[in-house]
Coordinates of C-alpha atoms and ligand atoms in Angstrom, one line a residue:
X1 CA 89.6 77.3 97.1
X2 CA 93.1 77.1 98.3
X3 CA 96.4 75.6 97.1
X4 CA 96.4 77.3 93.8
X5 CA 99.7 78.0 92.1
X6 CA 98.5 81.0 90.1
X7 CA 95.4 83.1 89.8
X8 CA 94.8 85.4 86.9
X9 CA 92.5 88.0 88.4
X10 CA 90.1 90.5 87.0
X11 CA 90.4 89.8 83.3
X12 CA 87.8 89.1 80.6
X13 CA 88.1 85.5 79.5
X14 CA 87.1 84.7 75.9
X15 CA 86.9 81.3 74.3
X16 CA 85.7 80.3 70.9
X17 CA 82.1 80.5 72.1
X18 CA 81.8 82.7 75.2
X19 CA 83.1 85.9 76.7
X20 CA 82.9 86.3 80.5
X21 CA 84.4 88.1 83.5
X22 CA 86.1 85.6 85.8
X23 CA 89.3 84.7 87.6
X24 CA 91.3 81.7 86.4
X25 CA 92.8 79.4 89.1
X26 CA 95.7 77.2 88.1
X27 CA 97.2 74.2 89.8
X28 CA 99.7 71.7 88.5
X29 CA 99.9 73.4 85.1
X30 CA 96.1 73.0 84.5
X31 CA 93.1 75.2 84.9
X32 CA 91.7 74.1 88.3
X33 CA 88.8 76.6 88.7
X34 CA 87.0 79.5 87.0
X35 CA 85.2 81.9 89.3
X36 CA 85.5 84.7 91.7
X37 CA 87.3 85.2 95.1
X38 CA 89.5 82.1 94.6
X39 CA 91.5 82.9 97.7
X40 CA 95.3 83.0 97.9
X41 CA 97.8 81.7 95.4
X42 CA 101.6 81.6 95.0
X43 CA 101.3 84.1 92.2
X44 CA 98.5 86.5 91.4
X45 CA 98.5 88.1 88.0
X46 CA 96.4 91.3 87.7
X47 CA 94.5 91.2 84.4
X48 CA 92.2 94.1 85.0
X49 CA 91.2 95.6 81.7
X50 CA 92.9 92.8 79.8
X51 CA 91.7 89.8 77.7
X52 CA 92.5 86.3 78.9
X53 CA 92.6 84.1 75.9
X54 CA 93.6 80.5 75.1
X55 CA 97.3 80.6 74.0
X56 CA 97.7 80.7 70.2
X57 CA 98.2 77.4 68.5
X58 CA 100.1 77.8 65.2
X59 CA 99.5 74.6 63.2
X60 CA 101.7 75.6 60.3
X61 CA 105.3 76.5 61.0
X62 CA 108.7 75.3 59.7
X63 CA 111.7 75.0 61.9
X64 CA 115.1 73.5 61.0
X65 CA 113.6 72.1 57.8
X66 CA 116.2 71.0 55.2
X67 CA 115.7 73.5 52.4
X68 CA 118.2 72.6 49.6
X69 CA 121.9 72.8 49.1
X70 CA 123.6 75.7 51.0
X71 CA 120.3 77.1 52.2
X72 CA 119.6 77.2 56.0
X73 CA 116.3 77.9 57.7
X74 CA 116.7 80.8 60.1
X75 CA 114.9 79.2 63.0
X76 CA 115.6 76.0 65.0
X77 CA 113.3 74.8 67.8
X78 CA 114.9 77.1 70.3
X79 CA 114.5 80.4 68.4
X80 CA 111.3 79.4 66.7
X81 CA 109.4 78.5 69.9
X82 CA 110.9 81.5 71.6
X83 CA 109.5 83.8 68.9
X84 CA 106.2 81.9 69.1
X85 CA 105.9 82.7 72.8
X86 CA 106.7 86.4 72.2
X87 CA 103.7 86.4 69.8
X88 CA 101.2 84.9 72.3
X89 CA 101.5 81.2 71.2
X90 CA 101.7 78.3 73.5
X91 CA 101.8 75.4 71.0
X92 CA 103.2 75.1 67.5
X93 CA 103.1 72.3 64.9
X94 CA 106.2 72.3 62.6
X95 CA 106.6 69.9 59.7
X96 CA 108.9 66.9 59.8
X97 CA 110.2 66.4 56.3
X98 CA 110.9 63.0 54.8
X99 CA 113.7 63.6 52.3
X100 CA 113.5 61.6 49.1
X101 CA 115.1 58.3 49.4
X102 CA 115.0 58.4 53.2
X103 CA 112.9 56.6 55.8
X104 CA 110.0 58.5 57.4
X105 CA 110.7 57.0 60.8
X106 CA 114.4 58.2 60.6
X107 CA 113.2 61.7 59.8
X108 CA 111.0 61.7 62.8
X109 CA 113.7 60.4 65.1
X110 CA 116.1 63.1 63.8
X111 CA 113.4 65.8 64.3
X112 CA 112.8 64.8 67.8
X113 CA 116.5 65.1 68.6
X114 CA 116.4 68.7 67.3
X115 CA 113.3 69.5 69.4
X116 CA 114.0 67.7 72.7
X117 CA 115.0 70.0 75.5
X118 CA 115.0 73.0 73.2
X119 CA 111.4 74.3 73.2
X120 CA 109.8 77.2 75.1
X121 CA 106.3 76.2 74.1
X122 CA 104.7 72.9 73.4
X123 CA 105.2 71.2 70.0
X124 CA 103.8 68.4 67.9
X125 CA 104.9 67.4 64.4
X126 CA 103.1 67.0 61.1
X127 CA 104.8 64.8 58.6
X128 CA 105.7 65.7 55.0
X129 CA 105.5 62.7 52.7
X130 CA 107.9 63.2 49.7
X131 CA 108.6 59.6 48.9
X132 CA 105.5 57.3 49.2
X133 CA 107.2 54.0 48.7
X134 CA 105.5 50.7 49.5
X135 CA 107.4 50.6 52.8
X136 CA 106.2 54.1 53.7
X137 CA 102.6 53.5 52.7
X138 CA 102.3 50.0 54.0
X139 CA 104.2 50.2 57.2
X140 CA 105.9 53.4 58.3
X141 CA 103.1 55.9 57.8
X142 CA 100.3 53.7 59.4
X143 CA 102.6 53.0 62.4
X144 CA 103.5 56.7 62.8
X145 CA 99.8 57.7 62.7
X146 CA 99.1 55.1 65.4
X147 CA 101.9 56.7 67.4
X148 CA 100.2 60.1 67.4
X149 CA 101.6 61.8 64.2
X150 CA 98.0 62.1 63.0
X151 CA 98.4 64.6 60.1
X152 CA 100.7 64.9 57.1
X153 CA 101.3 67.2 54.2
X154 CA 101.7 66.5 50.5
X155 CA 102.9 68.9 47.9
X156 CA 101.7 69.3 44.4
X157 CA 104.7 71.4 43.5
X158 CA 108.5 71.7 44.1
X159 CA 111.3 69.6 42.9
X160 CA 111.8 66.6 45.2
X161 CA 108.5 67.2 47.0
X162 CA 105.7 67.2 44.3
X163 CA 103.7 64.0 44.3
X164 CA 101.8 62.7 41.2
X165 CA 98.0 62.5 41.4
X166 CA 98.4 58.7 41.7
X167 CA 100.8 59.1 44.6
X168 CA 98.5 61.6 46.3
X169 CA 95.6 59.1 45.9
X170 CA 97.8 56.3 47.5
X171 CA 98.7 58.6 50.4
X172 CA 95.1 59.7 50.9
X173 CA 94.1 56.1 51.0
X174 CA 96.3 55.6 54.0
X175 CA 94.6 58.5 55.6
X176 CA 91.2 57.0 54.8
X177 CA 92.2 53.7 56.5
X178 CA 93.8 55.3 59.5
X179 CA 91.8 58.5 60.2
X180 CA 94.7 60.8 59.6
X181 CA 94.3 64.3 58.2
X182 CA 95.9 65.2 54.8
X183 CA 97.1 68.7 54.3
X184 CA 97.8 69.8 50.7
X185 CA 100.0 72.5 49.2
X186 CA 98.0 73.2 46.1
X187 CA 99.9 74.6 43.2
X188 CA 100.4 73.1 39.7
X189 CA 104.1 72.2 39.4
X190 CA 104.2 71.8 35.6
X191 CA 102.4 75.1 35.1
X192 CA 104.9 76.9 37.4
X193 CA 107.9 75.3 35.6
X194 CA 106.5 76.3 32.2
X195 CA 105.9 79.9 33.3
X196 CA 109.3 80.1 35.1
X197 CA 111.2 78.9 32.0
X198 CA 109.3 81.4 29.9
X199 CA 110.0 84.3 32.3
X200 CA 113.7 83.5 32.5
X201 CA 113.9 83.3 28.7
X202 CA 112.6 86.9 28.7
X203 CA 115.2 87.9 31.4
X204 CA 112.4 88.5 33.9
X205 CA 114.3 87.1 36.8
X206 CA 113.8 89.7 39.6
X207 CA 112.0 88.5 42.8
X208 CA 108.7 90.1 41.6
X209 CA 108.5 87.5 38.9
X210 CA 108.1 84.8 41.5
X211 CA 104.5 86.1 41.9
X212 CA 104.0 86.2 38.1
X213 CA 105.2 82.6 37.8
X214 CA 102.5 81.4 40.2
X215 CA 99.3 83.1 39.2
X216 CA 95.9 82.4 40.8
X217 CA 94.9 79.9 38.1
X218 CA 97.9 77.7 39.1
X219 CA 96.6 77.6 42.7
X220 CA 92.9 77.3 41.8
X221 CA 93.5 74.4 39.5
X222 CA 95.5 72.4 42.0
X223 CA 93.0 73.2 44.8
X224 CA 90.2 71.8 42.6
X225 CA 92.2 68.7 41.8
X226 CA 93.2 68.1 45.4
X227 CA 89.6 68.4 46.5
X228 CA 88.5 66.0 43.7
X229 CA 91.2 63.5 44.7
X230 CA 90.0 63.6 48.3
X231 CA 86.4 63.2 47.2
X232 CA 87.4 60.2 45.1
X233 CA 89.0 58.5 48.1
X234 CA 86.4 59.9 50.6
X235 CA 88.8 61.4 53.0
X236 CA 89.0 64.8 54.8
X237 CA 91.5 67.3 53.5
X238 CA 92.9 70.6 54.6
X239 CA 93.9 73.1 51.9
X240 CA 96.7 75.1 53.4
X241 CA 97.8 78.7 52.8
X242 CA 95.0 79.8 50.6
X243 CA 95.7 83.2 48.9
X244 CA 92.8 84.2 46.7
X245 CA 89.1 84.2 45.9
X246 CA 89.0 81.4 43.3
X247 CA 90.7 78.9 45.6
X248 CA 88.5 80.0 48.5
X249 CA 85.4 79.5 46.4
X250 CA 86.5 76.0 45.4
X251 CA 86.7 75.1 49.1
X252 CA 83.4 76.8 49.8
X253 CA 81.7 74.8 47.0
X254 CA 83.1 71.6 48.4
X255 CA 81.9 72.4 51.9
X256 CA 78.4 73.2 50.5
X257 CA 78.4 69.8 48.9
X258 CA 79.0 68.3 52.3
X259 CA 82.6 67.3 51.7
X260 CA 85.0 67.4 54.7
X261 CA 87.2 70.1 53.1
X262 CA 88.9 72.6 55.4
X263 CA 90.7 75.8 54.5
X264 CA 93.6 77.7 56.1
X265 CA 94.8 81.2 55.3
X266 CA 97.6 83.3 56.6
X267 CA 98.5 86.9 57.5
X268 CA 100.5 87.5 54.3
X269 CA 97.3 87.0 52.3
X270 CA 95.5 89.6 54.4
X271 CA 98.0 92.4 54.5
X272 CA 100.7 91.9 51.8
X273 CA 100.4 92.1 48.0
X274 CA 102.5 91.1 45.0
X275 CA 103.6 94.7 44.8
X276 CA 105.7 94.1 48.0
X277 CA 107.9 91.9 45.8
X278 CA 108.8 94.9 43.7
X279 CA 111.4 96.2 46.2
X280 CA 114.5 97.8 44.8
X281 CA 117.5 95.5 44.1
X282 CA 116.7 92.2 45.9
X283 CA 114.5 93.7 48.6
X284 CA 111.5 91.9 47.1
X285 CA 113.0 88.6 48.1
X286 CA 111.9 89.4 51.7
X287 CA 108.4 88.7 50.5
X288 CA 108.9 85.6 48.4
X289 CA 106.6 82.9 49.6
X290 CA 104.3 80.4 48.0
X291 CA 101.6 80.9 47.1
X292 CA 102.6 84.6 46.7
X293 CA 100.6 87.5 48.2
X294 CA 98.3 88.8 45.5
X295 CA 96.1 92.0 45.4
X296 CA 93.5 93.9 47.3
X297 CA 90.6 91.9 45.9
X298 CA 92.3 88.7 47.0
X299 CA 92.8 90.1 50.5
X300 CA 89.1 90.9 50.6
X301 CA 88.3 87.4 49.5
X302 CA 90.5 86.0 52.3
X303 CA 88.6 88.1 54.8
X304 CA 85.3 86.8 53.4
X305 CA 86.6 83.3 53.9
X306 CA 87.5 84.1 57.5
X307 CA 84.2 85.8 58.2
X308 CA 82.0 83.1 56.7
X309 CA 83.9 80.1 58.2
X310 CA 85.3 78.8 54.9
X311 CA 88.7 79.1 56.6
X312 CA 88.6 77.4 60.0
X313 CA 92.3 78.0 60.8
X314 CA 94.5 81.0 60.5
X315 CA 98.2 80.0 60.6
X316 CA 101.5 81.8 60.0
X317 CA 103.2 79.5 57.6
X318 CA 106.3 80.7 59.4
X319 CA 109.1 79.6 57.0
X320 CA 112.0 81.9 57.8
X321 CA 115.2 82.6 55.9
X322 CA 117.6 85.3 56.7
X323 CA 117.7 88.1 54.1
X324 CA 121.2 89.4 54.2
X325 CA 122.8 86.0 54.2
X326 CA 124.4 83.8 51.6
X327 CA 122.5 80.8 53.1
X328 CA 119.2 82.7 53.0
X329 CA 117.3 85.0 50.6
X330 CA 120.6 86.4 49.1
X331 CA 122.1 83.0 48.3
X332 CA 124.4 83.4 45.3
X333 CA 122.1 81.4 43.0
X334 CA 119.1 83.4 44.3
X335 CA 120.6 86.6 42.8
X336 CA 120.5 85.0 39.4
X337 CA 116.7 84.3 39.3
X338 CA 113.7 84.3 41.5
X339 CA 113.6 80.5 40.9
X340 CA 116.4 80.0 43.4
X341 CA 115.2 82.4 46.1
X342 CA 114.1 80.2 49.1
X343 CA 110.4 80.3 49.5
X344 CA 109.0 81.4 52.8
X345 CA 108.7 84.3 55.2
X346 CA 108.9 84.6 59.0
X347 CA 105.6 85.3 60.9
X348 CA 105.1 83.1 64.0
X349 CA 105.3 86.1 66.3
X350 CA 103.2 88.5 64.1
X351 CA 100.3 86.2 63.2
X352 CA 98.2 87.0 66.2
X353 CA 98.8 90.7 66.5
X354 CA 98.0 91.2 62.8
X355 CA 94.7 89.3 63.0
X356 CA 93.8 90.9 66.3
X357 CA 94.5 94.4 64.9
X358 CA 93.1 94.0 61.4
X359 CA 90.3 91.7 62.5
X360 CA 89.1 92.4 66.0
X361 CA 90.2 96.0 66.5
X362 CA 88.8 97.0 63.2
X363 CA 85.5 95.1 63.7
X364 CA 85.8 92.5 61.0
X365 CA 85.6 89.6 63.4
X366 CA 84.6 89.2 67.1
X367 CA 87.0 88.0 69.8
X368 CA 85.4 84.5 69.8
X369 CA 86.0 84.0 66.1
X370 CA 89.6 85.2 66.7
X371 CA 90.0 82.5 69.4
X372 CA 88.5 79.9 67.1
X373 CA 90.7 80.8 64.2
X374 CA 93.9 81.0 66.1
X375 CA 93.6 78.4 68.8
X376 CA 90.5 76.2 69.3
X377 CA 90.0 75.1 65.7
X378 CA 93.7 74.1 65.4
X379 CA 93.4 72.0 68.5
X380 CA 90.2 70.3 67.2
X381 CA 91.5 69.8 63.7
X382 CA 94.8 68.3 64.8
X383 CA 93.7 66.2 67.7
X384 CA 94.7 68.3 70.7
X385 CA 91.3 69.3 72.0
X386 CA 90.2 69.8 74.8
X387 CA 93.6 69.6 76.4
X388 CA 94.6 72.5 74.3
X389 CA 92.7 75.3 72.6
X390 CA 90.4 76.5 75.3
X391 CA 90.2 77.8 78.9
X392 CA 88.2 75.2 80.8
X393 CA 88.6 73.3 84.0
X394 CA 91.0 70.4 83.3
X395 CA 92.6 72.0 80.2
X396 CA 96.3 72.9 80.2
X397 CA 96.8 76.4 81.5
X398 CA 98.1 77.7 78.1
X399 CA 97.0 81.3 78.3
X400 CA 97.8 84.6 76.6
X401 CA 96.9 87.8 78.3
X402 CA 96.3 90.5 75.8
X403 CA 96.2 94.3 76.2
X404 CA 93.6 95.0 73.6
X405 CA 94.4 98.7 73.4
X406 CA 98.2 98.6 73.3
X407 CA 99.6 100.1 70.1
X408 CA 102.8 98.7 68.9
X409 CA 104.9 99.5 65.8
X410 CA 106.2 96.1 64.7
X411 CA 110.0 96.0 64.5
X412 CA 112.1 92.9 64.1
X413 CA 113.8 93.2 67.5
X414 CA 110.5 92.6 69.3
X415 CA 110.0 89.2 67.7
X416 CA 113.1 87.4 69.0
X417 CA 113.4 84.9 66.1
X418 CA 116.4 83.8 64.2
X419 CA 115.7 85.9 61.1
X420 CA 117.2 89.3 60.3
X421 CA 114.0 91.0 59.2
X422 CA 110.2 91.0 59.4
X423 CA 108.0 91.5 56.4
X424 CA 105.8 93.7 58.7
X425 CA 108.5 96.2 59.8
X426 CA 107.0 99.5 60.7
X427 CA 103.4 98.3 60.6
X428 CA 101.4 99.7 63.5
X429 CA 99.0 97.3 65.3
X430 CA 96.5 97.7 68.1
X431 CA 96.4 94.9 70.6
X432 CA 99.4 92.9 71.8
X433 CA 99.9 89.7 73.9
X434 CA 101.7 90.9 77.1
X435 CA 101.9 87.6 79.0
X436 CA 102.3 84.1 77.5
X437 CA 101.9 81.2 79.9
X438 CA 102.5 77.5 79.0
X439 CA 101.0 75.0 81.4
X440 CA 101.0 77.6 84.2
X441 CA 104.5 78.8 83.7
X442 CA 105.0 82.4 82.5
X443 CA 107.2 82.2 79.4
X444 CA 107.1 85.8 78.3
X445 CA 106.0 88.8 80.3
X446 CA 105.9 92.4 79.0
X447 CA 108.6 91.7 76.4
X448 CA 110.9 89.8 78.7
X449 CA 111.7 86.1 78.4
X450 CA 111.1 84.3 81.7
X451 CA 110.5 80.8 80.5
X452 CA 113.1 78.0 80.5
X453 CA 114.2 76.3 77.3
X454 CA 113.0 72.7 77.6
X455 CA 109.7 73.6 79.4
X456 CA 108.0 73.1 76.0
X457 CA 107.1 69.4 75.6
X458 CA 106.3 67.2 72.7
X459 CA 102.6 66.4 72.3
X460 CA 101.4 63.1 70.9
X461 CA 98.0 63.7 69.2
X462 CA 94.7 62.1 68.8
X463 CA 92.8 62.0 65.5
X464 CA 91.0 65.1 64.3
X465 CA 87.7 66.0 66.1
X466 CA 86.5 68.6 63.5
Ligands
DUC1 N1 104.9 76.0 51.5 C1 104.8 76.1 52.8 O1 104.0 75.5 53.3 N2 105.6 76.9 53.5 C2 106.6 77.7 52.9 C3 106.9 77.5 51.5 C4 105.9 76.7 50.8 O2 105.9 76.6 49.7
ZN2 ZN1 103.1 74.7 51.5
ZN3 ZN1 104.4 76.1 55.1

């Protein structure tokens, strides 16, 4: 076979279902051939002793999201997609937020302007519905779904975001009619407000009390309610960022009943605990995210959910705020109470190394489940498969080449994001993505940025094929 642009030679290719030795021939940004002795090519990459995997797809990241007065998210599309590439990702799905009182279509147009020409990896948008007016439900949302924005998130908590049960049912009904996928942030808003007020009255305002204000029962109750509402309307639902056993078991029970209920968990629920929020002074703010990290038993439950398939996707929930910054974690109001510390932690570049190291290298999961959890199932769930999420003839040549034995001590400077810290500073991992390629173009090689800003394209999506 001649006329190939790139050959990845001598590596072990792994997909969600198979592991095999073969070379990968790439032409025009797509996989053209899998085999041996593929002849010459413009660029031959030696992958001997390395793993050749579908590039990571991170279906839960936040870039440039409006986050309240005087708070600024640390990553825009340029820094966020750059960091994603350094972490072995080739596609990310950030959220386009409809602000209350605004049109959804306008939010989408604004978000495109931020993304266009600025991305290093491919992107597609989920929507966040915060104001389900008649206009949104009857016209804007169905039209946007038709245009390829085939998934959206609803919140059961947060001022200006939380929807009532009635509103969630209305939004789910649109998904039922159109085939879109609903993602749910499941925490009980009233319960959190009640607990937060009580903690503040007792002067318990340090970052650690963020975790106390959002106990497992708050998440479990909302998870059960979200599943019940979805059952009522007969619509598939994805419960995002699940942190604990009780919520995981709610999802498992629903799956065993035959409901189309999917689950997502994240690195922070595998390797962090609420104790990390106990840092001296305000250091605990670096770990404030929702739901909060919990305890060792919850970590074990999340592993069980991963190993048994209750969780089909593993995402970062990258939601970055700078720490030492008045527009970030140390915002003036944030110093007065955990209530005002922006929720979210960076993680788009560390998601894959953490799961590889803790999962594959330690024998908890095999490489095929790793690929399913980090790439293939994201593509299937969110309508990008088989163009994305696998290594197969005709698929986009979105590939991460991994050194499975490379030991790396995570430090913030390796991650190339817009934040000023990583919650995983000093953690040693085994296994690291050494080359990230998006549609045949090498974006990152051995810690060096080779890609061009703007190579990353926007992806219109089909309906879910899960
Ligand atoms: N929910 C998210 O999905 N991301 C970060 C913060 C939050 O509450
Ligand atoms: Zn959320
Ligand atoms: Zn999120």
